Short mmCIF file of C-alpha atoms in Angstrom, two decimals:
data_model
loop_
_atom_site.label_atom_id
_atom_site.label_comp_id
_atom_site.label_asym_id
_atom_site.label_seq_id
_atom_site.Cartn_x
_atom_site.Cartn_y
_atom_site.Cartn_z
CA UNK A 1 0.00 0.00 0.00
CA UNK A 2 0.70 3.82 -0.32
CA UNK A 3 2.21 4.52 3.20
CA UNK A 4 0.09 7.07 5.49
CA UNK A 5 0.92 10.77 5.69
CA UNK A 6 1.80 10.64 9.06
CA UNK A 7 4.86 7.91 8.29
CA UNK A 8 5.82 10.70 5.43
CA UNK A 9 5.96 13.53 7.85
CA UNK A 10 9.44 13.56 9.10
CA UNK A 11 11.57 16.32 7.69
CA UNK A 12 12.59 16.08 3.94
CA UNK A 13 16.13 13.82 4.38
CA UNK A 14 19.59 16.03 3.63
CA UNK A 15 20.56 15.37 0.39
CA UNK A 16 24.63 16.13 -0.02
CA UNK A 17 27.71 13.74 0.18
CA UNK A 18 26.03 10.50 2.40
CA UNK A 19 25.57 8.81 -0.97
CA UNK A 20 27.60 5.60 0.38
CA UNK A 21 27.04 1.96 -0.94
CA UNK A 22 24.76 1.41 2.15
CA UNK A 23 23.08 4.71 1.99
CA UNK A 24 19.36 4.56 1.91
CA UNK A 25 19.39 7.53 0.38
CA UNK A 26 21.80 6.10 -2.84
CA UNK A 27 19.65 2.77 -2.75
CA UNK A 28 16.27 4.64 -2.60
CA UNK A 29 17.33 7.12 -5.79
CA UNK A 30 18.34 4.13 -7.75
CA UNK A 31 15.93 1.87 -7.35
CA UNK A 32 12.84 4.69 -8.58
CA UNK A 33 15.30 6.11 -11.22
CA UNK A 34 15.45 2.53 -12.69
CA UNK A 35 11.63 1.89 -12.34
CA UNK A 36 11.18 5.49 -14.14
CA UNK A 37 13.12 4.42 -16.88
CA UNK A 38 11.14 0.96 -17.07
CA UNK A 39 8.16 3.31 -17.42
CA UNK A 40 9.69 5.08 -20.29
CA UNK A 41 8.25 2.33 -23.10
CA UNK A 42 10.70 3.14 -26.12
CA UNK A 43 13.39 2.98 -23.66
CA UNK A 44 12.46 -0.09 -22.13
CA UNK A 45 12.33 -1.67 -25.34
CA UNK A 46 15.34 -0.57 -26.65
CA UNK A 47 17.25 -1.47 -23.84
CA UNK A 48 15.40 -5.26 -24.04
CA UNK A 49 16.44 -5.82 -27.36
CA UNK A 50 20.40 -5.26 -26.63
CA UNK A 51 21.95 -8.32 -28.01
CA UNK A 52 23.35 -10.54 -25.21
CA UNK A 53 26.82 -8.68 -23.59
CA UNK A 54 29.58 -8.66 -21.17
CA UNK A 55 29.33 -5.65 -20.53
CA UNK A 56 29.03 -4.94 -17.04
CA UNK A 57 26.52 -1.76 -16.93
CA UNK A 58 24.61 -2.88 -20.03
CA UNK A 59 24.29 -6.76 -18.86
CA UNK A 60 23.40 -5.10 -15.38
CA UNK A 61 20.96 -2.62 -16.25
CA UNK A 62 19.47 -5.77 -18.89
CA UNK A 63 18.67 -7.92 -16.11
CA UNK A 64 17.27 -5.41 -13.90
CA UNK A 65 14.63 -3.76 -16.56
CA UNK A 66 13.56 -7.53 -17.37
CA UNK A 67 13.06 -8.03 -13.85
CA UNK A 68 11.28 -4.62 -12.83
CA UNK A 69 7.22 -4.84 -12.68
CA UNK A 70 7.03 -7.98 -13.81
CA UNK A 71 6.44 -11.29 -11.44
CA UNK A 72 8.67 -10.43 -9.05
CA UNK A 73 9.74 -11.87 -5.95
CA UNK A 74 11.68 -8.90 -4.61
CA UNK A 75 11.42 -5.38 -3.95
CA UNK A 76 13.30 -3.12 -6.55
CA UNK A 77 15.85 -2.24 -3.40
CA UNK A 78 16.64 -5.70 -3.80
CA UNK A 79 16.78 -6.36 -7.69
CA UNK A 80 18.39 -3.41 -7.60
CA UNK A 81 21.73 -4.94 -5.24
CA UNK A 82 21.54 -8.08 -7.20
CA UNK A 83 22.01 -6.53 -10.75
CA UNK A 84 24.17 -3.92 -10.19
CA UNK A 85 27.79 -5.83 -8.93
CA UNK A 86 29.02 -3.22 -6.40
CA UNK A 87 31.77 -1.70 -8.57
CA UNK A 88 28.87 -0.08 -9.94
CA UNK A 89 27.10 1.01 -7.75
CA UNK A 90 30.67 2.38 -6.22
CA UNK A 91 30.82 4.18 -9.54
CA UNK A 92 27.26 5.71 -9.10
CA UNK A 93 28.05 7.21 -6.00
CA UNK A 94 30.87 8.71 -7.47
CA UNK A 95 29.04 10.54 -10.05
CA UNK A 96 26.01 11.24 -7.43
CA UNK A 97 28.59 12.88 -5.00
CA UNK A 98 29.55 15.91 -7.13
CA UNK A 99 26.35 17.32 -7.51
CA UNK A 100 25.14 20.03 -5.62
CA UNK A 101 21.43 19.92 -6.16
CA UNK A 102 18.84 16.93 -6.20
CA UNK A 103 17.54 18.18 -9.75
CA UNK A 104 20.85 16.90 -11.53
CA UNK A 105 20.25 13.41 -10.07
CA UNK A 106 18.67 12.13 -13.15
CA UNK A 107 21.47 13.83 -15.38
CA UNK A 108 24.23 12.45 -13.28
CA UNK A 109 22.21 8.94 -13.01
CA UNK A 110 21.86 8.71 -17.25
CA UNK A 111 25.79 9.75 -17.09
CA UNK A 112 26.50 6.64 -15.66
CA UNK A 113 24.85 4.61 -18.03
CA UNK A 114 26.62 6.73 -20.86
CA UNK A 115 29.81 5.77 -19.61
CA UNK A 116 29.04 1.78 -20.95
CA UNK A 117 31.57 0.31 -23.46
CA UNK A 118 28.00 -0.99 -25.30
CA UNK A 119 27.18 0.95 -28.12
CA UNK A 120 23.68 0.00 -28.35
CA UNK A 121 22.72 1.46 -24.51
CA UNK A 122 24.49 4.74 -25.12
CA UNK A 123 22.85 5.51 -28.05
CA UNK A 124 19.41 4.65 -26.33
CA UNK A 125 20.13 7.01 -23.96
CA UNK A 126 21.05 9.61 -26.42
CA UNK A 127 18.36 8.94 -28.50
CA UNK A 128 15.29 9.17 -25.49
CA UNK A 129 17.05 11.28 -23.05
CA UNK A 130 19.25 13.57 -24.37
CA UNK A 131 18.84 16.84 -26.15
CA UNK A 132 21.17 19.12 -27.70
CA UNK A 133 20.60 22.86 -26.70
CA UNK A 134 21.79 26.62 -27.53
CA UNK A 135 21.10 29.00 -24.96
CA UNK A 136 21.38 32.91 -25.87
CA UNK A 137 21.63 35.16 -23.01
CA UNK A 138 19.84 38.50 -24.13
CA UNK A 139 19.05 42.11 -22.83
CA UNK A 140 16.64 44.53 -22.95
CA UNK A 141 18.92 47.09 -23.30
CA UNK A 142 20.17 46.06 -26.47
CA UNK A 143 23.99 46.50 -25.82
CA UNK A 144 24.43 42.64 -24.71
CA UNK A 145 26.28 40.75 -27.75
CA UNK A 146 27.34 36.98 -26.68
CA UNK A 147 27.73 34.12 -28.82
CA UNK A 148 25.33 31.35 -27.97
CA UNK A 149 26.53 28.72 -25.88
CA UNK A 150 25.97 25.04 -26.80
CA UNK A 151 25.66 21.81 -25.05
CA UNK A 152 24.20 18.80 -24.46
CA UNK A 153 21.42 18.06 -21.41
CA UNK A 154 19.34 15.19 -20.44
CA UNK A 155 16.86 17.86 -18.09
CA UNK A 156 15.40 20.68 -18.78
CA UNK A 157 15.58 22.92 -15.64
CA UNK A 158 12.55 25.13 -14.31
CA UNK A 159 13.02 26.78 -10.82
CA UNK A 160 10.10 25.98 -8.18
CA UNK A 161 10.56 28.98 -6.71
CA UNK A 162 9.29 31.04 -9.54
CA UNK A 163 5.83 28.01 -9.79
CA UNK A 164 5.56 28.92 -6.37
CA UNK A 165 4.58 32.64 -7.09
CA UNK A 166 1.52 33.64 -7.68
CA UNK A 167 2.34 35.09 -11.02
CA UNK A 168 4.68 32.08 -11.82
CA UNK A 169 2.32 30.84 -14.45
CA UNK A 170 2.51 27.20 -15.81
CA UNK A 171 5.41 25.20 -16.05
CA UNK A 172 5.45 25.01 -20.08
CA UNK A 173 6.06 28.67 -19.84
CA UNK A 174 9.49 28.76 -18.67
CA UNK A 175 10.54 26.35 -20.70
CA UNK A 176 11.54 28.56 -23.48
CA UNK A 177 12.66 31.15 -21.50
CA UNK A 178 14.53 31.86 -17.97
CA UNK A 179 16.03 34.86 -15.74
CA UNK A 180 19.71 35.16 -16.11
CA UNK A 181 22.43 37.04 -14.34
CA UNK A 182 22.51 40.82 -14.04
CA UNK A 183 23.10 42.68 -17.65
CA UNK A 184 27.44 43.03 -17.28
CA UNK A 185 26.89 46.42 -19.76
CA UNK A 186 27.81 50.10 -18.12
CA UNK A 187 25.07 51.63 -16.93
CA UNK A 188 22.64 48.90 -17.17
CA UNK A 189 20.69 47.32 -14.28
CA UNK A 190 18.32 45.00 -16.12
CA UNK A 191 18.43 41.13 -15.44
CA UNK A 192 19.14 39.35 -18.83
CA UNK A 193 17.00 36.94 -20.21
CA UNK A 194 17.99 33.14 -21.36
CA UNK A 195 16.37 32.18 -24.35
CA UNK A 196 17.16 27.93 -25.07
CA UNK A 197 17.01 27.14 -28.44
CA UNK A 198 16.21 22.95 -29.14
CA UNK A 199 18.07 21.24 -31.70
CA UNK A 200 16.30 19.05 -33.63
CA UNK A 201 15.83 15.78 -33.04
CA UNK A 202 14.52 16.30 -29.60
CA UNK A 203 14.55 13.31 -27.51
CA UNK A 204 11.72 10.95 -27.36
CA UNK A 205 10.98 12.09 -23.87
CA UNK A 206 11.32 15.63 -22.34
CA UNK A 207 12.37 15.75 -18.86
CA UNK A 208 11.69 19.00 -16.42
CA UNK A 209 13.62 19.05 -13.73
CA UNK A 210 12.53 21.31 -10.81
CA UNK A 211 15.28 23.30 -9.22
CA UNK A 212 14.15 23.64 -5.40
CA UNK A 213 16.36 27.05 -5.17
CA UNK A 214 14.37 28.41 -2.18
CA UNK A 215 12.83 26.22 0.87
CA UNK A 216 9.03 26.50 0.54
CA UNK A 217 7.18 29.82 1.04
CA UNK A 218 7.19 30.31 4.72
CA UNK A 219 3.75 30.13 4.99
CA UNK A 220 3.37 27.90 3.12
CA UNK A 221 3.84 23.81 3.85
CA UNK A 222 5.62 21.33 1.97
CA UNK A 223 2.51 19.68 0.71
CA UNK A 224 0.94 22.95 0.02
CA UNK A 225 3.86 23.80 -1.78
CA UNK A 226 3.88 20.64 -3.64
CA UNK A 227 0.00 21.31 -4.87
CA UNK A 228 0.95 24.61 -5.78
CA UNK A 229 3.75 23.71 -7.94
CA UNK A 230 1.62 20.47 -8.75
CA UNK A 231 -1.77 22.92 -10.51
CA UNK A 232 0.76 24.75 -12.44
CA UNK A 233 1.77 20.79 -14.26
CA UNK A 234 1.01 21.14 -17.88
CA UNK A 235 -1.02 17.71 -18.45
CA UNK A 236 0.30 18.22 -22.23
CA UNK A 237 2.72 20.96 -23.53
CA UNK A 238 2.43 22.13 -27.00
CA UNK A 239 6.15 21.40 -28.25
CA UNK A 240 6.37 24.73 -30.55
CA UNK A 241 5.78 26.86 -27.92
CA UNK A 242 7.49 25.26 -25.29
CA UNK A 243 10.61 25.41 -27.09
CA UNK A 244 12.71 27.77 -29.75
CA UNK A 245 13.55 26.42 -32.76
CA UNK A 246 10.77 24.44 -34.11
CA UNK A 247 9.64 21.33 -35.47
CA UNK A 248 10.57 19.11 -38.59
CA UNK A 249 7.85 17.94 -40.95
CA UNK A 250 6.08 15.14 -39.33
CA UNK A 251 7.47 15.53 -36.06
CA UNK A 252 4.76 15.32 -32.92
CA UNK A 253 3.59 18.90 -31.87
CA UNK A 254 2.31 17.87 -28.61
CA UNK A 255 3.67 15.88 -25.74
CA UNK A 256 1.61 14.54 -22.88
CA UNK A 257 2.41 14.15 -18.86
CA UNK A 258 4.00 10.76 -18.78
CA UNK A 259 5.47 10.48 -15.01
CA UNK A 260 6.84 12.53 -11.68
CA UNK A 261 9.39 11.78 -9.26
CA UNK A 262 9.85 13.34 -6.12
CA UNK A 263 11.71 13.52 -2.98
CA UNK A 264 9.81 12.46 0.05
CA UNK A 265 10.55 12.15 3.89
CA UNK A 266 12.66 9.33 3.59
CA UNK A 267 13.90 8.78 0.10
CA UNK A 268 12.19 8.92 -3.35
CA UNK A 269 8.87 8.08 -5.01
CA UNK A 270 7.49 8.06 -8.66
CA UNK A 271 3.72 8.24 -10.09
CA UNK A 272 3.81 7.08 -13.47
CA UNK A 273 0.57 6.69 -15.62
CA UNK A 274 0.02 3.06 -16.59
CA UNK A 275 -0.87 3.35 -20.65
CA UNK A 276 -2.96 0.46 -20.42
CA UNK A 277 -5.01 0.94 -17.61
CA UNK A 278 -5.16 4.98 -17.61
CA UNK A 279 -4.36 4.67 -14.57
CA UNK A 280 -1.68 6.30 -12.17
CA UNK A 281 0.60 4.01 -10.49
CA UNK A 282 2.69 4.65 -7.46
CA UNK A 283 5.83 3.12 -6.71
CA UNK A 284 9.12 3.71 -4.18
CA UNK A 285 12.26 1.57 -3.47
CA UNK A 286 10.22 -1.29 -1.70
CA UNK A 287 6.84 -1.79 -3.61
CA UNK A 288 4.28 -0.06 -5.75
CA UNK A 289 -0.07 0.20 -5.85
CA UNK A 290 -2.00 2.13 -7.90
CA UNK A 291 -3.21 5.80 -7.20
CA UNK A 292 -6.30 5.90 -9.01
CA UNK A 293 -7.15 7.93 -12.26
CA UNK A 294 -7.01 11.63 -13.12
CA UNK A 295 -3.84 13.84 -12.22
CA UNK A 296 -5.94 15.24 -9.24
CA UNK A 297 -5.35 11.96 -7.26
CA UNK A 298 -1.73 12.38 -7.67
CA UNK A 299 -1.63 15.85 -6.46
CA UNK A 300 -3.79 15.04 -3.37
CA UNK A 301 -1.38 12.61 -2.67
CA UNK A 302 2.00 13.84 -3.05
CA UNK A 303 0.04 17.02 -0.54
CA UNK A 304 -0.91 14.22 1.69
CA UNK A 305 2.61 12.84 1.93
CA UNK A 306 4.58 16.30 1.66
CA UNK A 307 6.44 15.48 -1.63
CA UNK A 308 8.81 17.53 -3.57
CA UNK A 309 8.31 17.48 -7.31
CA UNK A 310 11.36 16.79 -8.56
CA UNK A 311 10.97 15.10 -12.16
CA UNK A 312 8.36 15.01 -14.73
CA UNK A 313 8.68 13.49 -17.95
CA UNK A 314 6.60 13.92 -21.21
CA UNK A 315 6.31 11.88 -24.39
CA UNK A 316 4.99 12.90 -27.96
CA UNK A 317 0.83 12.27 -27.85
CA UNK A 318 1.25 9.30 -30.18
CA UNK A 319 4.32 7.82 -29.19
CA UNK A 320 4.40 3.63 -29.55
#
């Protein structure tokens, strides 16, 4: 079952540097980072159909997606540990403990997989994951000239404190666009503006991460802040005008809510919608049970359990 709110209520767990192989904190991120990506369907079956290997992360993260949700025996804590040899999961907490911030889990988590000598899992995580970017910083005042800076990013990052405002709009709307730093120019005290440009082919699934910058709103507490951030959740995003750059010819214009993760009291949680029963599953590092239908059930219960948004994930409307 779903556990109670009052077993949720203990203060949101510190997130930096404990990330050791016994860490409940390292096993708990894993194990619902793996079962996200099991949700992710063109992932999953991409990553089924690798051709038998001795490679060590690609056999490893093989056996656990064939073992996730199906008729298991174990909890995912578990099939995680028995996949993953611990030289890997020594090598996860190595990437895991140079980041700063809980929103570049899933970045650092997909970097790990990247680093496989199997050709056929890095390019599955290229393909569904990751999405090549130009960002132009601009100003109002018209005397800003900077070349636009490229890279390559599995997330795209939206700050919760802004959702948590009441002008703060919906999430799709600061997708586009974001405040930068302070215009450098003479005599100019604007803030700049950060305008991300998408280079086509976008990935098969978009992934917002939320960037907790600020505690909650004092007033405000962390499941009200969750429900808040929760009602400004585009249930579909129009992919246009989400992002610069456009669309090929026959590409999908419209991408639909596909998951969340979030930090809770003790660890992590996901809510992914099950495709085939329209339903909205729950699931953390330990079990799963379904939520019930409509997005509003999810909301009352990441409230109910004080969860931080931390991940959602979309996927074009008529993706297989």
């Amino acid at each position: 079952n779903v556990p109670s709110p009052t077993a949720m209520a203990a203060p949101i767990v510190g997130l930096g540097g404990n990330w050791g192989l016994e860490s409940p904190l390292l096993a708990s991120f894993l194990a619902v980072f793996f079962q996200a990506l099991w949700c992710v369907r063109p992932f999953r079956r991409a990553v089924l159909a690798l051709p038998p290997s001795n490679e060590k992360i690609a056999s490893s993260v093989k056996l656990l997606m064939s073992s996730l949700f199906g008729q298991r025996t174990a909890s995912p804590k578990s099939l995680l540990r028995a996949a993953f040899p611990p030289s890997l999961l020594d090598k996860a907490r190595g990437f895991l403990d140079v980041v700063d911030d809980p929103s570049e889990y899933f970045e650092a988590a997909l970097s790990v997989l990247s680093e496989s000598g199997d050709a056929g899992l890095v390019d599955a995580v290229t393909r569904h994951f990751r999405a090549r970017v130009s960002e132009v910083c601009e100003c109002a005042c018209g005397q800003l000239l900077l070349e636009p800076m490229g890279y390559h990013q599995c997330s795209f990052f939206v700050c919760g404190s802004v959702l948590l405002q009441a002008e703060g709009g919906s999430l799709a709307g600061h997708l586009r666009t974001a405040l930068g730093p302070s215009c450098p120019m003479p005599n100019c005290s604007l803030q700049t503006l950060l305008r991300r440009y998408v280079v086509q082919p976008l990935p098969s699934v978009i992934t917002v991460a939320i960037v907790w910058d600020v505690e909650p709103l004092a007033e405000a507490t962390a499941g009200e802040a969750a429900r808040t951030i929760l009602s400004r959740v585009d249930l579909s995003i129009e992919v246009p005008c989400a992002f610069e750059g456009g669309l090929p010819e026959g590409a999908h214009s419209r991408a639909l809510l596909l998951g969340l993760v979030c930090r809770a009291s003790e660890g992590w949680c996901g809510f992914f919608l099950d495709d085939e029963k329209r339903a909205w599953q729950w699931f953390d590092q330990l079990s799963s049970a379904p939520v019930g239908e409509g997005w509003s059930v999810v909301v009352e219960r990441c409230e109910s359990l004080g969860c931080k948004p931390a991940y959602l994930f979309y996927a074009p409307a008529k993706a297989d």
